[in-house]
Structures are given as C-alpha cells and as structure tokens.
Coordinates of C-alpha atoms and ligand atoms in Angstrom, one line a residue:
M1 CA -76.5 137.5 -174.1
A2 CA -78.1 139.4 -177.3
D3 CA -75.7 142.3 -178.8
Y4 CA -79.2 143.9 -179.6
D5 CA -82.9 144.4 -178.6
L6 CA -83.6 144.9 -182.7
I7 CA -81.7 144.6 -185.8
V8 CA -83.3 146.4 -188.9
I9 CA -81.9 145.2 -192.2
G10 CA -82.4 148.1 -194.6
S11 CA -82.2 152.0 -194.0
G12 CA -85.0 152.9 -196.0
P13 CA -87.8 155.5 -194.7
G14 CA -89.0 152.3 -193.2
G15 CA -85.6 150.9 -191.9
Y16 CA -84.5 153.9 -190.3
V17 CA -87.8 155.2 -188.9
C18 CA -88.6 152.5 -187.3
A19 CA -85.0 152.3 -185.3
I20 CA -85.2 155.4 -184.3
R21 CA -88.5 155.1 -182.9
A22 CA -87.1 152.0 -181.3
A23 CA -84.2 154.1 -180.0
Q24 CA -87.1 156.4 -178.6
L25 CA -88.4 153.4 -176.7
G26 CA -85.5 152.6 -175.0
M27 CA -84.4 149.5 -177.2
K28 CA -80.7 148.7 -178.1
V29 CA -80.7 149.2 -182.0
A30 CA -78.6 148.4 -185.2
V31 CA -79.4 148.8 -188.9
V32 CA -77.7 147.0 -192.0
E33 CA -77.7 148.8 -194.8
Q34 CA -75.9 147.2 -198.0
M35 CA -75.6 150.3 -199.8
K36 CA -72.9 153.3 -199.2
T37 CA -75.1 155.5 -197.3
Y38 CA -78.4 155.3 -195.6
G39 CA -81.7 156.4 -196.7
G40 CA -82.8 153.6 -199.1
T41 CA -83.7 154.2 -202.6
C42 CA -86.4 157.0 -201.2
L43 CA -83.5 159.2 -200.3
N44 CA -80.6 157.8 -202.4
I45 CA -82.3 157.0 -206.1
G46 CA -86.2 158.0 -205.6
C47 CA -88.3 160.5 -203.9
I48 CA -85.3 162.9 -203.2
P49 CA -83.4 163.4 -206.2
S50 CA -86.4 162.6 -208.4
K51 CA -88.2 166.0 -206.6
A52 CA -84.7 167.5 -206.7
L53 CA -85.0 167.4 -210.6
L54 CA -88.7 167.8 -210.9
H55 CA -88.0 171.5 -209.2
A56 CA -85.0 172.5 -210.5
S57 CA -86.7 171.1 -214.3
E58 CA -89.8 173.0 -213.2
M59 CA -87.9 176.6 -212.4
F60 CA -86.4 176.1 -215.7
E61 CA -89.9 175.7 -217.6
E62 CA -91.1 178.8 -215.7
A63 CA -88.2 181.0 -217.0
G64 CA -88.8 180.1 -220.6
H65 CA -92.0 179.9 -220.4
G66 CA -94.3 180.9 -217.7
L67 CA -92.7 184.3 -216.2
A68 CA -92.9 186.1 -219.6
K69 CA -97.1 185.8 -219.2
L70 CA -96.7 187.6 -215.7
G71 CA -94.6 190.8 -217.2
V72 CA -91.5 189.1 -215.8
K73 CA -89.0 189.0 -218.9
V74 CA -85.8 187.1 -218.3
G75 CA -84.6 186.3 -221.7
T76 CA -84.3 182.5 -222.9
P77 CA -83.2 180.7 -220.3
E78 CA -80.1 178.2 -220.5
L79 CA -79.7 174.9 -219.2
D80 CA -76.8 173.9 -217.4
L81 CA -77.3 170.2 -217.0
P82 CA -74.3 169.7 -214.5
G83 CA -75.3 172.0 -212.4
M84 CA -78.9 170.4 -212.2
M85 CA -77.3 167.4 -211.1
T86 CA -74.7 169.2 -208.5
H87 CA -78.6 170.4 -206.7
K88 CA -79.6 166.8 -206.9
D89 CA -76.8 165.3 -205.7
E90 CA -76.4 167.9 -202.9
V91 CA -79.5 166.9 -201.8
I92 CA -78.9 163.6 -201.4
D93 CA -75.9 164.1 -199.8
A94 CA -77.4 166.5 -197.2
N95 CA -80.8 164.0 -196.6
V96 CA -78.2 160.6 -196.2
S97 CA -75.8 162.6 -194.0
G98 CA -79.0 163.8 -192.1
V99 CA -80.0 160.2 -191.3
A100 CA -76.5 159.2 -190.2
F101 CA -76.1 162.1 -187.6
L102 CA -80.0 160.9 -186.6
F103 CA -78.4 157.5 -185.8
K104 CA -75.6 158.8 -183.6
K105 CA -78.0 161.3 -182.0
N106 CA -80.1 158.1 -181.3
K107 CA -77.3 155.4 -180.3
I108 CA -78.1 153.6 -183.1
D109 CA -75.3 151.6 -184.5
G110 CA -75.1 151.1 -188.4
H111 CA -73.1 147.9 -190.0
K112 CA -72.6 148.3 -193.8
G113 CA -73.1 145.2 -195.3
V114 CA -75.5 142.2 -196.8
G115 CA -77.5 141.3 -194.4
R116 CA -79.0 137.9 -194.0
I117 CA -80.9 135.9 -191.7
L118 CA -79.4 132.9 -189.9
S119 CA -81.7 132.3 -187.2
P120 CA -84.5 133.9 -186.0
G121 CA -81.4 135.9 -182.9
Q122 CA -78.9 135.8 -185.6
V123 CA -78.4 138.2 -188.7
E124 CA -75.0 137.7 -190.6
V125 CA -73.3 141.2 -191.9
K126 CA -71.1 140.9 -195.2
P127 CA -68.9 143.9 -196.1
D128 CA -67.9 144.1 -199.9
E129 CA -64.4 143.7 -198.4
G130 CA -63.4 141.8 -195.2
E131 CA -64.6 139.1 -193.0
A132 CA -68.9 138.7 -192.8
T133 CA -69.9 139.1 -188.5
V134 CA -72.5 137.6 -186.9
L135 CA -75.0 140.0 -184.9
N136 CA -77.1 138.4 -182.0
T137 CA -80.6 140.1 -181.5
K138 CA -83.8 139.3 -180.0
T139 CA -85.9 140.8 -182.9
I140 CA -85.6 141.4 -186.4
V141 CA -87.1 143.9 -188.9
I142 CA -87.1 143.3 -192.6
A143 CA -87.1 146.6 -194.6
T144 CA -85.3 145.7 -197.2
G145 CA -87.6 147.8 -199.9
S146 CA -88.1 146.9 -203.6
D147 CA -86.3 147.3 -206.9
S148 CA -87.3 147.4 -210.4
M149 CA -89.4 145.4 -212.0
P150 CA -88.0 143.8 -215.2
L151 CA -89.3 143.6 -218.9
P152 CA -88.8 140.7 -220.0
G153 CA -86.7 140.7 -223.2
V154 CA -85.4 144.2 -222.3
E155 CA -81.9 144.4 -221.0
I156 CA -81.3 147.5 -218.7
D157 CA -77.9 148.9 -219.4
E158 CA -78.6 152.3 -216.8
K159 CA -77.1 154.0 -220.2
K160 CA -79.6 153.9 -222.9
V161 CA -82.2 151.7 -221.9
V162 CA -82.7 152.6 -218.0
T163 CA -84.9 152.3 -214.8
S164 CA -85.4 155.6 -212.6
T165 CA -82.0 155.1 -211.4
G166 CA -80.3 156.0 -214.9
A167 CA -83.2 158.5 -215.8
L168 CA -81.8 160.4 -212.4
E169 CA -78.6 160.6 -214.3
L170 CA -78.7 160.8 -218.0
E171 CA -75.6 163.1 -219.2
A172 CA -77.6 164.4 -221.8
V173 CA -81.0 165.8 -222.6
P174 CA -82.1 162.8 -224.7
G175 CA -83.8 163.9 -227.7
H176 CA -86.2 161.5 -228.0
L177 CA -87.6 159.8 -224.7
L178 CA -89.4 156.6 -224.8
I179 CA -90.8 155.4 -221.5
V180 CA -92.6 152.0 -221.0
G181 CA -95.3 152.4 -218.3
A182 CA -98.0 155.7 -217.5
G183 CA -97.5 155.0 -213.8
V184 CA -95.8 157.5 -211.7
I185 CA -92.4 157.4 -212.3
G186 CA -92.7 157.2 -215.9
L187 CA -95.0 160.9 -215.5
E188 CA -93.1 162.2 -213.2
L189 CA -89.2 161.3 -214.7
G190 CA -90.9 162.2 -218.1
S191 CA -91.8 165.7 -217.3
V192 CA -88.5 166.4 -215.9
W193 CA -86.6 165.3 -219.3
G194 CA -89.7 166.6 -221.6
R195 CA -89.1 170.3 -219.7
L196 CA -85.5 170.4 -220.3
G197 CA -86.3 169.7 -223.9
A198 CA -86.9 166.0 -224.8
K199 CA -89.7 164.8 -226.6
V200 CA -91.6 162.3 -224.8
T201 CA -93.4 159.4 -225.6
V202 CA -95.3 157.1 -223.0
V203 CA -96.2 153.5 -224.1
E204 CA -99.5 152.2 -221.8
F205 CA -100.1 149.0 -221.8
L206 CA -103.6 149.8 -220.1
D207 CA -106.0 152.3 -222.0
R208 CA -105.8 154.7 -219.1
I209 CA -102.6 156.5 -217.6
V210 CA -101.8 156.7 -213.6
P211 CA -104.2 153.5 -212.6
G212 CA -105.7 153.6 -209.3
I213 CA -106.1 157.1 -209.5
D214 CA -109.6 158.5 -209.7
G215 CA -111.0 157.9 -213.3
D216 CA -112.2 161.9 -214.0
I217 CA -108.7 162.9 -212.1
A218 CA -106.9 160.9 -214.8
K219 CA -108.2 161.9 -217.8
Q220 CA -107.8 165.5 -217.1
F221 CA -104.1 164.9 -215.5
Q222 CA -103.7 163.1 -219.4
R223 CA -105.3 166.2 -221.2
I224 CA -102.8 168.8 -219.5
L225 CA -99.3 166.2 -219.9
K226 CA -100.9 166.4 -223.8
K227 CA -101.0 170.2 -223.7
Q228 CA -97.5 170.2 -222.1
G229 CA -96.0 168.1 -225.1
M230 CA -95.9 164.4 -224.1
D231 CA -97.2 161.9 -226.0
F232 CA -99.1 158.9 -225.1
K233 CA -99.4 155.7 -227.0
L234 CA -102.3 153.7 -224.6
S235 CA -103.3 150.2 -224.9
S236 CA -99.5 149.1 -226.3
K237 CA -96.9 147.3 -225.2
V238 CA -93.0 147.0 -226.3
T239 CA -92.1 143.7 -227.3
G240 CA -88.1 144.7 -227.4
V241 CA -85.5 147.0 -227.9
T242 CA -82.2 147.2 -230.5
E243 CA -79.4 149.2 -230.9
A244 CA -80.0 151.4 -234.6
D245 CA -77.6 154.0 -235.8
G246 CA -76.3 154.9 -232.6
G247 CA -79.4 155.1 -230.9
L248 CA -82.5 152.4 -230.1
S249 CA -85.0 151.0 -232.5
V250 CA -88.6 150.0 -230.1
S251 CA -91.3 147.4 -231.1
V252 CA -94.2 148.4 -229.9
E253 CA -97.4 146.1 -230.3
P254 CA -101.0 146.8 -229.2
A255 CA -101.8 144.9 -225.8
A256 CA -104.3 143.1 -227.2
G257 CA -101.8 141.6 -230.4
G258 CA -101.7 142.7 -233.7
D259 CA -99.2 144.7 -236.0
A260 CA -95.6 146.1 -234.5
E261 CA -94.2 149.2 -235.2
T262 CA -90.8 150.8 -234.6
I263 CA -90.2 153.7 -232.8
A264 CA -87.0 155.1 -232.8
A265 CA -85.6 156.7 -229.6
D266 CA -82.4 157.7 -228.0
I267 CA -83.4 156.7 -224.3
V268 CA -86.1 153.9 -223.0
L269 CA -87.2 154.2 -219.6
V270 CA -88.6 150.6 -218.3
S271 CA -90.9 152.2 -215.5
I272 CA -93.5 149.2 -215.3
G273 CA -93.7 148.8 -210.9
R274 CA -91.5 147.8 -208.2
R275 CA -91.1 144.3 -207.0
P276 CA -90.0 143.7 -203.4
Y277 CA -86.6 142.9 -202.8
T278 CA -85.4 139.8 -201.0
E279 CA -82.6 138.7 -202.5
G280 CA -79.3 136.9 -200.2
L281 CA -81.5 137.9 -197.2
G282 CA -82.0 133.6 -196.6
L283 CA -85.2 134.2 -196.3
A284 CA -86.5 130.5 -197.6
E285 CA -83.5 128.8 -194.8
A286 CA -85.1 131.1 -192.4
G287 CA -88.5 129.6 -193.4
V288 CA -89.9 133.0 -193.5
E289 CA -93.1 132.7 -195.8
M290 CA -93.8 134.9 -199.0
D291 CA -96.8 135.1 -200.5
E292 CA -97.6 134.3 -204.1
R293 CA -96.6 138.1 -205.3
G294 CA -93.2 137.4 -203.7
R295 CA -93.9 140.2 -201.1
V296 CA -93.3 139.3 -196.9
K297 CA -96.3 137.7 -195.9
T298 CA -96.8 139.2 -192.4
D299 CA -100.2 139.6 -189.7
A300 CA -101.5 142.4 -189.1
H301 CA -98.6 143.6 -186.5
Y302 CA -96.0 142.8 -189.0
K303 CA -94.9 139.7 -187.3
T304 CA -94.0 136.8 -190.2
S305 CA -94.0 133.3 -190.2
V306 CA -91.0 133.2 -187.8
D307 CA -91.4 134.1 -184.1
G308 CA -89.3 137.2 -183.5
V309 CA -89.1 138.3 -187.8
Y310 CA -91.0 141.2 -188.2
A311 CA -91.4 143.6 -191.8
I312 CA -92.2 146.4 -192.9
G313 CA -92.3 148.9 -196.5
D314 CA -92.0 148.2 -199.9
V315 CA -90.9 144.3 -199.2
I316 CA -94.5 143.9 -197.6
A317 CA -98.2 144.0 -199.1
G318 CA -99.4 147.6 -199.8
P319 CA -98.6 150.7 -201.8
M320 CA -95.0 151.1 -202.4
L321 CA -94.8 154.8 -201.0
A322 CA -91.9 156.0 -198.1
H323 CA -95.1 157.7 -195.7
K324 CA -96.8 154.1 -195.6
A325 CA -93.1 152.2 -195.0
E326 CA -92.3 155.1 -192.1
D327 CA -95.6 154.9 -190.5
E328 CA -95.2 150.8 -190.3
G329 CA -91.6 151.3 -188.8
V330 CA -93.3 153.7 -186.0
A331 CA -96.2 151.1 -185.6
V332 CA -93.8 147.6 -185.6
A333 CA -91.4 149.6 -182.9
E334 CA -94.1 150.8 -180.6
I335 CA -95.7 147.0 -181.0
L336 CA -92.0 145.5 -180.0
A337 CA -92.4 147.9 -176.8
G338 CA -95.9 146.3 -176.3
Q339 CA -97.9 149.4 -177.4
A340 CA -100.7 149.7 -179.7
G341 CA -99.1 150.5 -183.2
H342 CA -101.5 150.8 -186.3
V343 CA -101.4 152.2 -189.5
N344 CA -104.7 153.2 -190.9
Y345 CA -104.5 151.8 -194.8
G346 CA -108.0 154.0 -195.3
V347 CA -106.0 156.9 -194.9
I348 CA -102.5 157.2 -197.0
P349 CA -102.7 159.8 -199.3
N350 CA -100.8 159.1 -202.5
V351 CA -98.9 162.4 -204.5
V352 CA -97.6 162.7 -208.5
Y353 CA -95.0 165.3 -208.4
T354 CA -95.5 166.6 -211.6
M355 CA -97.2 170.0 -212.6
P356 CA -99.6 170.7 -211.6
E357 CA -99.4 168.0 -208.9
V358 CA -102.1 165.1 -208.8
A359 CA -102.9 163.8 -205.1
S360 CA -105.8 161.6 -203.9
V361 CA -106.5 159.9 -200.2
G362 CA -109.2 157.2 -199.5
Q363 CA -111.3 155.8 -202.4
T364 CA -112.3 156.2 -206.1
E365 CA -115.4 156.6 -207.6
E366 CA -114.6 153.3 -209.2
E367 CA -113.7 151.8 -206.1
L368 CA -116.9 153.1 -204.4
K369 CA -119.1 151.8 -207.5
A370 CA -117.7 148.5 -207.1
A371 CA -118.2 148.1 -203.4
G372 CA -121.4 149.3 -204.2
I373 CA -121.1 152.2 -201.7
A374 CA -124.1 155.2 -202.1
Y375 CA -122.0 158.1 -202.7
N376 CA -122.3 162.2 -203.5
V377 CA -119.8 163.7 -205.6
G378 CA -118.6 167.5 -204.9
K379 CA -116.2 169.4 -207.7
F380 CA -114.9 172.5 -208.1
P381 CA -112.4 173.7 -210.7
F382 CA -109.7 176.0 -210.3
T383 CA -110.7 178.1 -213.2
A384 CA -113.1 179.7 -210.5
N385 CA -110.4 180.3 -208.0
G386 CA -109.1 183.7 -207.2
R387 CA -106.0 182.7 -206.0
A388 CA -105.5 180.2 -209.2
R389 CA -106.1 182.7 -211.1
A390 CA -103.8 185.0 -209.8
M391 CA -100.9 182.8 -210.0
N392 CA -102.0 181.7 -213.4
M393 CA -101.8 178.2 -212.1
T394 CA -106.0 177.3 -213.0
E395 CA -105.7 173.8 -214.5
G396 CA -107.0 170.8 -212.5
M397 CA -110.0 170.1 -210.3
V398 CA -110.7 168.9 -206.8
K399 CA -113.2 166.4 -206.5
M400 CA -114.7 165.3 -203.1
L401 CA -116.6 162.0 -202.7
A402 CA -119.0 161.2 -199.3
D403 CA -121.6 158.6 -198.3
K404 CA -124.6 159.4 -199.7
K405 CA -126.4 158.7 -196.1
T406 CA -123.5 159.7 -193.2
D407 CA -121.3 162.6 -195.4
R408 CA -118.6 161.1 -194.2
L409 CA -116.0 162.1 -196.6
L410 CA -114.3 158.7 -198.2
G411 CA -112.1 160.0 -200.5
A412 CA -110.4 163.5 -202.5
H413 CA -109.2 163.9 -205.5
I414 CA -106.8 167.0 -206.5
V415 CA -105.3 167.6 -209.7
G416 CA -103.4 171.1 -209.1
F417 CA -101.1 173.3 -208.2
G418 CA -100.0 172.5 -204.7
A419 CA -102.1 169.5 -204.4
G420 CA -99.6 167.5 -202.8
E421 CA -100.0 169.6 -200.1
M422 CA -103.5 170.4 -200.0
I423 CA -105.0 166.7 -199.4
H424 CA -103.9 166.8 -196.2
E425 CA -106.8 168.4 -195.2
A426 CA -108.7 165.6 -196.5
A427 CA -106.4 163.4 -194.8
V428 CA -106.6 165.0 -191.6
L429 CA -110.7 164.6 -191.7
M430 CA -111.1 161.5 -192.7
E431 CA -108.7 160.2 -189.9
F432 CA -111.2 161.9 -187.5
G433 CA -114.1 160.5 -189.2
G434 CA -115.5 164.2 -190.7
S435 CA -117.8 165.0 -192.8
A436 CA -117.8 166.9 -196.4
E437 CA -120.2 169.4 -194.5
D438 CA -117.6 169.8 -191.6
L439 CA -114.9 170.5 -193.9
A440 CA -117.1 173.1 -195.7
R441 CA -118.0 174.9 -192.8
T442 CA -114.3 174.9 -192.0
C443 CA -113.2 178.7 -192.3
H444 CA -110.6 178.9 -195.1
A445 CA -108.3 181.8 -195.9
H446 CA -108.8 183.9 -198.9
P447 CA -107.3 183.9 -201.0
T448 CA -106.1 180.2 -201.2
M449 CA -106.1 177.5 -203.8
S450 CA -107.4 175.4 -200.4
E451 CA -110.7 177.6 -200.8
A452 CA -111.5 174.8 -203.8
V453 CA -111.3 172.1 -201.7
K454 CA -113.8 174.0 -199.5
E455 CA -115.9 174.8 -202.4
A456 CA -115.6 171.1 -203.8
A457 CA -117.0 169.7 -200.2
L458 CA -119.8 172.6 -200.7
A459 CA -120.5 171.2 -203.8
V460 CA -121.2 167.5 -202.3
D461 CA -124.2 169.0 -201.1
K462 CA -124.6 171.1 -204.2
R463 CA -124.0 174.7 -202.8
A464 CA -120.5 175.7 -204.2
L465 CA -120.7 179.5 -203.5
H466 CA -118.4 180.5 -206.7
M467 CA -119.6 177.7 -209.4
Ligands
FAD1 P1 -86.1 151.2 -199.4 O1 -86.4 152.6 -199.5 O2 -85.9 150.5 -200.7 O3 -85.3 150.8 -198.8 C1 -84.7 149.4 -198.5 C2 -82.9 149.8 -198.4 O4 -82.8 148.0 -197.9 C3 -82.4 150.1 -199.5 O5 -81.2 151.0 -198.7 C4 -81.1 148.6 -200.0 O6 -79.8 148.7 -200.0 C5 -81.8 147.9 -198.6 N1 -81.3 146.2 -198.6 C6 -81.6 145.5 -199.1 N2 -81.6 144.4 -198.8 C7 -80.5 144.0 -198.0 C8 -79.7 143.2 -197.3 N3 -80.0 142.0 -197.8 N4 -78.9 143.6 -196.4 C9 -78.9 145.1 -195.8 N5 -79.4 145.9 -196.8 C10 -80.2 145.5 -197.6 N6 -92.7 157.1 -202.6 C11 -93.0 158.2 -202.1 O7 -94.0 157.8 -200.8 N7 -93.0 159.2 -202.6 C12 -92.2 160.0 -203.8 O8 -92.5 160.8 -204.4 C13 -91.4 158.5 -204.4 N8 -90.7 158.8 -204.9 C14 -90.1 158.0 -205.7 C15 -88.9 157.9 -206.9 C16 -88.8 156.5 -207.8 C17 -87.7 157.6 -208.5 C18 -88.2 155.6 -207.2 C19 -87.6 154.7 -207.3 C20 -89.5 155.3 -205.8 C21 -90.3 156.3 -205.5 N9 -90.9 156.0 -204.2 C22 -91.7 157.3 -203.9 C23 -91.2 154.8 -203.5 C24 -90.0 155.1 -202.4 O9 -89.0 155.0 -202.5 C25 -90.3 153.8 -201.5 O10 -91.8 153.0 -201.1 C26 -89.5 153.6 -200.0 O11 -88.6 153.9 -200.5 C27 -90.0 152.2 -199.2 O12 -89.1 152.1 -198.3 P2 -88.5 151.0 -197.5 O13 -88.0 151.5 -196.3 O14 -89.7 149.9 -197.5 O15 -87.4 150.5 -198.7
NAI2 P1 -96.7 151.9 -211.3 O1 -97.2 150.6 -210.9 O2 -96.9 153.6 -210.7 O3 -96.9 152.3 -213.1 C1 -96.7 151.1 -213.9 C2 -97.5 151.7 -215.1 O4 -96.4 150.5 -216.3 C3 -98.8 151.1 -215.1 O5 -99.6 151.9 -215.5 C4 -99.2 149.9 -215.7 O6 -100.2 149.6 -216.2 C5 -98.0 150.1 -216.6 N1 -97.6 148.8 -217.0 C6 -97.2 147.7 -216.5 N2 -96.6 146.4 -217.6 C7 -96.4 146.9 -218.3 C8 -96.1 146.9 -220.3 N3 -95.1 145.8 -220.5 N4 -96.0 147.8 -221.0 C9 -96.6 149.3 -220.7 N5 -96.9 149.1 -219.7 C10 -96.8 148.7 -218.5 O7 -95.3 151.7 -211.3 P2 -93.9 152.7 -211.9 O8 -94.0 154.2 -212.2 O9 -92.4 152.0 -211.9 O10 -93.5 153.3 -209.9 C11 -93.5 152.1 -209.2 C12 -93.9 152.4 -207.6 O11 -92.8 153.7 -206.9 C13 -95.0 153.2 -208.0 O12 -96.6 152.6 -207.6 C14 -94.7 153.9 -206.8 O13 -95.6 153.3 -205.5 C15 -93.4 154.4 -206.2 N6 -93.6 155.6 -207.0 C16 -94.1 156.7 -205.6 C17 -93.8 158.0 -206.5 C18 -94.6 158.9 -205.8 O14 -95.2 158.7 -204.5 N7 -94.5 160.1 -206.1 C19 -93.1 158.7 -207.3 C20 -92.4 157.4 -208.2 C21 -92.4 155.9 -207.9

C-alpha cells in the first residue's frame, strides 16, 4: 500500500503549486523540503526578498530625488538599512507561512529533510537530525529547482564575494559593488544597492546586457541604467578576485583576451546564471536521465526516463522563472489526474523589476529575423503619453511585433514604469491568437500608461494617433 498518490520533492513555486493542484484533484500528497521553510528559492532567497528590497530602495530613491520634482519637499531621507532588511524578512515570513497554511488547508503532508529517490515508488527523507524515513508513493515529481552558477577561480564566501543570496543580506551599503554578469539578478540587485548609495560596476562577457531581451529595448534599458549611475564593462570577463587592503581586488580581462586590469571593490556579486539543482537526489542510481546541461530530461508530459517519476521547474529545460515552474506544476498535476495539462511556452512573460521595469512576451525582433519570419514593427515612446508625463515617468517605450501577412501579434516588449503589469494585455491577446489590430481597436482607459500599448499596436499599421 502506498502512503501517497504523489510525493513532490521541493517546495518552490513549481513544487508547492503542483502539490496544491494535485490535492484539489483528489490526490493524497506529500512534499519533501530540505530548507527550514517552504517556498523554495523564490520565496526565501529569490523573487520575493529581491522585490521587497527593490520596492523599499525605490521609495528611498523617490524620496531623495523624485518627489522634489513634483513639488514635494521631504528633506534628505535617511537610510535605515536594518529597518529595510526587517521589512524584507517580514515579507519572506508572511509568504512562507502562507505556503505552510495552504499545505494544511489542502491536507498536504510536509516532510522536512533531504529527499532521495530510492526507486520509482520510494523516497527517503533525511532530516537534519534523527533517522531517515522511507515514504511509499505511486508517483514522484522532482521540483528541486536551481542554484547559482559558480565562476571558476572565484570563491564565494557570501560575505564579500556573494551570490544573490548574500547580496540580499549585506550588512552595510558597499562603497563599490562589482557585479559579474549583466543579467536579471545583476541589474535588479545592482539597482537596489546603487539606489542606497553604492557605486555599481557591471562586468559582462557579451557586448550587450540582458541577453534574450529584444535588442532595441536592451539598448534603451542600458542607457537608462547608465543615467542612473551604473557603469558597464561589456565584452569583459572577471578572471580572479583576491583580498587586498581590507577590500577586494578584481582582475578583469577583455572577453576576447588581452591585457588584464585590476579594479578595487568592496563586494563582488557573481550573477552569471543558475544551474539545475539535483545534488543528493540519487537520480543516476534511479536511472533518471539528464540532458547535456545537467537538467532532468522529460517528455512533453514532464515524464522522466523512469516510469512514475516526473520533473518540473528550474530543474528541467526552459526559462528559469517562477511562473513557468508554477504553470508546469499545475500541468503535471492535471496530467497525473488524467486531464489535459498544458503550458504554452510561446507566451511566458519575462519581467526585470528595475526602475523602470523591462517586460517582454513572445519573440524578439532578432528571433524573428533568425527564423525568417516577415513582421511589422510598431513602437511608441512614453514621452508621448499623457499619464507618463503627469507622473514624471516618461522614460522608455513599447514595441510590438506582428506577423506581416496575418497581423497576429508575435512579440511585445516594453521598457517603462509599470511594464511588468502592462505586458499581460499582450500575453492574453497572444494566448488567444489575437492581432495587433485587435489590441489597437480595444478601448483603453484614459489617461493610462497602457494607452502606449494601444498606440504601439496602432503603430504596427503606421497609424499611431499621438506621435
Ligand atoms: P525552487 O524555487 O528553487 O525550489 C526548489 C526547492 O527544492 C528548494 O526549496 C530546495 O531547497 C528544494 N530541494 C532541492 N533538492 C532537494 C532535495 N533533495 N530534497 C528536498 N528538497 C530539495 N523568477 C521570477 O519569475 N520572477 C522573479 O522576480 C525572480 N526573481 C529571482 C530573484 C533571485 C535573486 C533569484 C535567485 C531567482 C529569481 N527568480 C525569479 C527565479 C525563481 O526563483 C525560480 O525560477 C523559481 O524559484 C523556480 O522554482 P522551482 O520550484 O523550480 O525551484
Ligand atoms: P542571467 O542568465 O540572467 O544573466 C547572466 C549574465 O552573465 C549574462 O548576461 C551572461 O552573458 C553573463 N555571463 C556569463 N558568464 C559570464 C562571465 N564569466 N563573466 C561575465 N559575464 C558572464 O543570470 P542571472 O542574472 O544570474 O539570473 C539567473 C536566472 O534567475 C535568470 O536567468 C532568471 O531565469 C532568474 N531570475 C529571474 C528574475 C526575474 O524574473 N525578474 C530575477 C532574478 C533571477
């Protein structure tokens, strides 16, 4: 007799959402988690704490530099860093206890400890202290997420040389923060510490920032970040970090090779990507196959090479995003219940939570060119939007890409205040196979930032009204 219909290993957004959906569908479910609290990377050391610090530091920046322009004098704001960290910790607590509550509500058993697959129907749980137990189950879902990618030759101590985890709990604002990698983590956390007073230098291997984001948008984004004081060293790589005079000495070389230079820094943040986390899971012994990048290999229904073992989230292929993991969690639970669970990988929004935000969904112009797809482009700047002017938030633009023949929307890209909210009207439209004209003919409330989305859709047909 199995103890459970389903055991989920890992309680991040993939795992906990999968458990809840499976319980809703009538399965008896357990979750195994090795951290002290549920919620995974996202709730404990990722999405949620970073957004708490992004918001708080944004308010600090607004009070110091934004409000005076609106005729609001508040004097020079004073940073209470411990207070800001308390805010972040309270936000984490509220979210992780929310997951514990949802487990209770849905009668999901939580088992704290390291999970290891002994066989397709057996999971061992090894707690920090005490004996390991073995649970029997009909099905296993691996949702063990990801971990920071190390930089060869650079040792992480999470005090001075940190990953995102250490960068979320620095005890003082660094004089100079050097960031390796101009990806999402580097630019979000660089924004946090830059607003709080650090000088920020970003060293990026490629000749551009945020690879994967539409080129036009990335260029404008970089200009905005530069204006905010962020320095970029593109086409460069960090080859070593050593302790020097109480600080750090960082060797930086051109990516293509050449003379190294040395840069002094107080803190180095290594944010060069994340890798799937499968340590201690016993996958090789259980016969679960991996792909060339160390990700658990699955078929279109999330089944691994072993019957009865499935995998979702950061540990499998695809973008490492919380909402992608969540949607896969729902899909696999529905598939296990005999339903038609499905994720549309063509419509997964992506948001960088800087100020302003960058958001995109669908294909970039570079991807369309590479695929030989003929398209029309519509662009609209926020400088021409009344609400943006009223709020002093005129930086950025909306860019729409639609199929040349059918007008079907293929991609939407926004850099601007509130981009992360606005992107969803394009996402919903694309989910229903809508056209740029459909969006352009949809009445948008005035005055809103979203009118720029409508105008960009009109611009696809060269008939923007306010430009
Ligand atoms: P995870 O959230 O990584 O959860 C996996 C869990 O499994 C962990 O709790 C881990 O302890 C546990 N585990 C692993 N192995 C075992 C084992 N053997 N036994 C028991 N438990 C185990 N994404 C966004 O979409 N938006 C954002 O704003 C965003 N911000 C981020 C900010 C930062 C700083 C970081 C680092 C990431 C951010 N991400 C963001 C990415 C997001 O956190 C991940 O995509 C998401 O957490 C993946 O979910 P998951 O369920 O696959 O794995
Ligand atoms: P990333 O993949 O976004 O960016 C890494 C950057 O580092 C790239 O620009 C890459 O070219 C560069 N790089 C790689 N090796 C390098 C080297 N040796 N020297 C210099 N640069 C180098 O990875 P990041 O920022 O670590 O984030 C990991 C993942 O976490 C993201 O890809 C995303 O999936 C997720 N995440 C999502 C967030 C969001 O949705 N807002 C926020 C934070 C993380």
